[in-house]
CSV table of C-alpha atoms in Angstrom, one decimal:
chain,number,residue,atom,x,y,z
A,27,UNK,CA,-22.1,-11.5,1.7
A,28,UNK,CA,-25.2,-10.4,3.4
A,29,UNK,CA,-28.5,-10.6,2.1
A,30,UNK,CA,-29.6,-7.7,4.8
A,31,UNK,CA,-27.2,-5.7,2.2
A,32,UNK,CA,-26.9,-4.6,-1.4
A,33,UNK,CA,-24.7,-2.7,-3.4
A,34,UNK,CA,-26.0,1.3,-3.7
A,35,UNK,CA,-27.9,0.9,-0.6
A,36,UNK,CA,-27.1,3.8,1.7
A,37,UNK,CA,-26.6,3.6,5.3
A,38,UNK,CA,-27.4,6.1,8.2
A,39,UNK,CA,-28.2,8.7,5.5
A,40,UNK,CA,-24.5,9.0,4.1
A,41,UNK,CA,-22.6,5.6,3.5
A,42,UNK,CA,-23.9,4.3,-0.1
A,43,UNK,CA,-22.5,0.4,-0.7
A,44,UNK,CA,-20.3,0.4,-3.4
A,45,UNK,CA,-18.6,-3.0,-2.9
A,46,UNK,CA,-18.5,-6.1,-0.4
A,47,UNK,CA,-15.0,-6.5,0.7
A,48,UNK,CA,-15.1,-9.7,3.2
A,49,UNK,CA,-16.9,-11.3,5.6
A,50,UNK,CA,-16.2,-13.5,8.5
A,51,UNK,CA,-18.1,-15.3,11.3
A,52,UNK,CA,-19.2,-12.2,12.5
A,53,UNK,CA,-18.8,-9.3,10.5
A,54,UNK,CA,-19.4,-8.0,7.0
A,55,UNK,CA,-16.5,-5.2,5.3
A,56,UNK,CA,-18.0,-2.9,2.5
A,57,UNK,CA,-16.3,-0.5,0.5
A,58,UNK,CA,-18.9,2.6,1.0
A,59,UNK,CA,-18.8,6.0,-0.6
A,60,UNK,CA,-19.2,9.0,2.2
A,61,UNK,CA,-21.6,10.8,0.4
A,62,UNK,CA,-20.9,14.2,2.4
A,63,UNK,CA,-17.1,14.3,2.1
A,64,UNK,CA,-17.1,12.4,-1.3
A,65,UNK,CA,-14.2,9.8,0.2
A,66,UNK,CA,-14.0,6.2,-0.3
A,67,UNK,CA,-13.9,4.5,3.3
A,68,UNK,CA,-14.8,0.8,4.8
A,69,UNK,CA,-17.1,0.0,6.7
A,70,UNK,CA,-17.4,-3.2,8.9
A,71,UNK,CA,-20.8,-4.1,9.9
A,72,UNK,CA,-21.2,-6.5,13.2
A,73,UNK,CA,-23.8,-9.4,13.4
A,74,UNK,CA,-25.5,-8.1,10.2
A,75,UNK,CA,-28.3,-10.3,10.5
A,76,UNK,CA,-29.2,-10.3,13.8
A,77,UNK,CA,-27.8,-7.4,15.6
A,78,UNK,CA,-26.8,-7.2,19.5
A,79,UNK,CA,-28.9,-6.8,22.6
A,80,UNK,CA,-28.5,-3.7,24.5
A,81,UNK,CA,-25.6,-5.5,26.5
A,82,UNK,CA,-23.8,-6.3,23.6
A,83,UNK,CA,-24.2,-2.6,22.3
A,84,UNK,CA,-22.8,-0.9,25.1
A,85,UNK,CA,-20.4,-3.5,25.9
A,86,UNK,CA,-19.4,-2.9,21.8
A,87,UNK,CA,-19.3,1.5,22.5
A,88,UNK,CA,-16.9,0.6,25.6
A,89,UNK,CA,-14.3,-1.3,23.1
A,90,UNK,CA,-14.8,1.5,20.3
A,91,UNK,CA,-14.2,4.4,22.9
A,92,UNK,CA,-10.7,2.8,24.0
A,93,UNK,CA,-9.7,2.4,21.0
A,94,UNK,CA,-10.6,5.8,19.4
A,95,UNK,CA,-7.6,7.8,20.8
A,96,UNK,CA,-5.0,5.2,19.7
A,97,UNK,CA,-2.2,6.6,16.7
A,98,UNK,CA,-0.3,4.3,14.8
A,99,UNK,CA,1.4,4.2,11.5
A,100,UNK,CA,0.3,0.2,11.8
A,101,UNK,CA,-3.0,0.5,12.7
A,102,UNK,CA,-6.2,1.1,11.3
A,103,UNK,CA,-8.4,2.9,14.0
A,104,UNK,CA,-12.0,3.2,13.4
A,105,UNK,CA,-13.1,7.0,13.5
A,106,UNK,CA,-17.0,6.7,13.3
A,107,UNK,CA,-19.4,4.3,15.4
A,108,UNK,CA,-23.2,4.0,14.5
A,109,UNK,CA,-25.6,1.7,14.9
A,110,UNK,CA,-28.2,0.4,12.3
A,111,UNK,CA,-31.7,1.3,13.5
A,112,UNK,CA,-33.1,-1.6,11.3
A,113,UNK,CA,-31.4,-4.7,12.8
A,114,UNK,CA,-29.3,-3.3,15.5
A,115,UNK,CA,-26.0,-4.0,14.2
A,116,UNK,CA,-23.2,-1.7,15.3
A,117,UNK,CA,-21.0,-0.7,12.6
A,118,UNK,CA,-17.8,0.8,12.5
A,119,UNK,CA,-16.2,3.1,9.4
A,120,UNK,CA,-12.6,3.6,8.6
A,121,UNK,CA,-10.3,4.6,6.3
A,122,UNK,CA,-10.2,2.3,3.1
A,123,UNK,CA,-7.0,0.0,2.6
A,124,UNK,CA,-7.0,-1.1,-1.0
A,125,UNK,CA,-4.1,-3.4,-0.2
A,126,UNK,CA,-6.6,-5.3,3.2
């Protein structure tokens, strides 16, 4: 996967790493453990090694806030946006699909 990332690292104070998942061009997926609800979840991780620039972050908060109102039984919708102080990659967490 990453080397920016490690299994039982925790992210923004709540998301601990339990497993890589995927990765692709531009993205990493990691099975995380919420550590305040206690839930699995996933969470995909966007240029993990070398973040966005401050276009590329709002352009990213624009996508995330027109999708965050959609309701589908056939789509997985993102309900959490952050951004990693570190490197400046946006991340998004959703629910966990153990079938992809």
């Amino acid at each position: 996967m990453s080397d920016n990332f490690q299994k039982g690292q925790i992210l923004s104070n709540r998301y601990q790493l339990l497993e890589p998942l995927g990765k692709g061009g531009f993205s990493v997926v990691w099975l995380v453990e919420d550590t305040v609800s206690g839930t699995e979840a996933a969470i995909k991780i966007y240029a993990p090694d070398k973040g966005l620039d401050q276009d590329g972050l709002d352009q990213f908060r624009k996508e995330y806030g027109r999708t965050r109102g959609l309701q589908h039984p056939h789509l997985l919708v993102p309900d959490h946006l952050d951004i990693l102080p570190e490197t400046q990659s946006p991340y998004l967490k959703m629910r966990y699909c153990s079938n992809g």
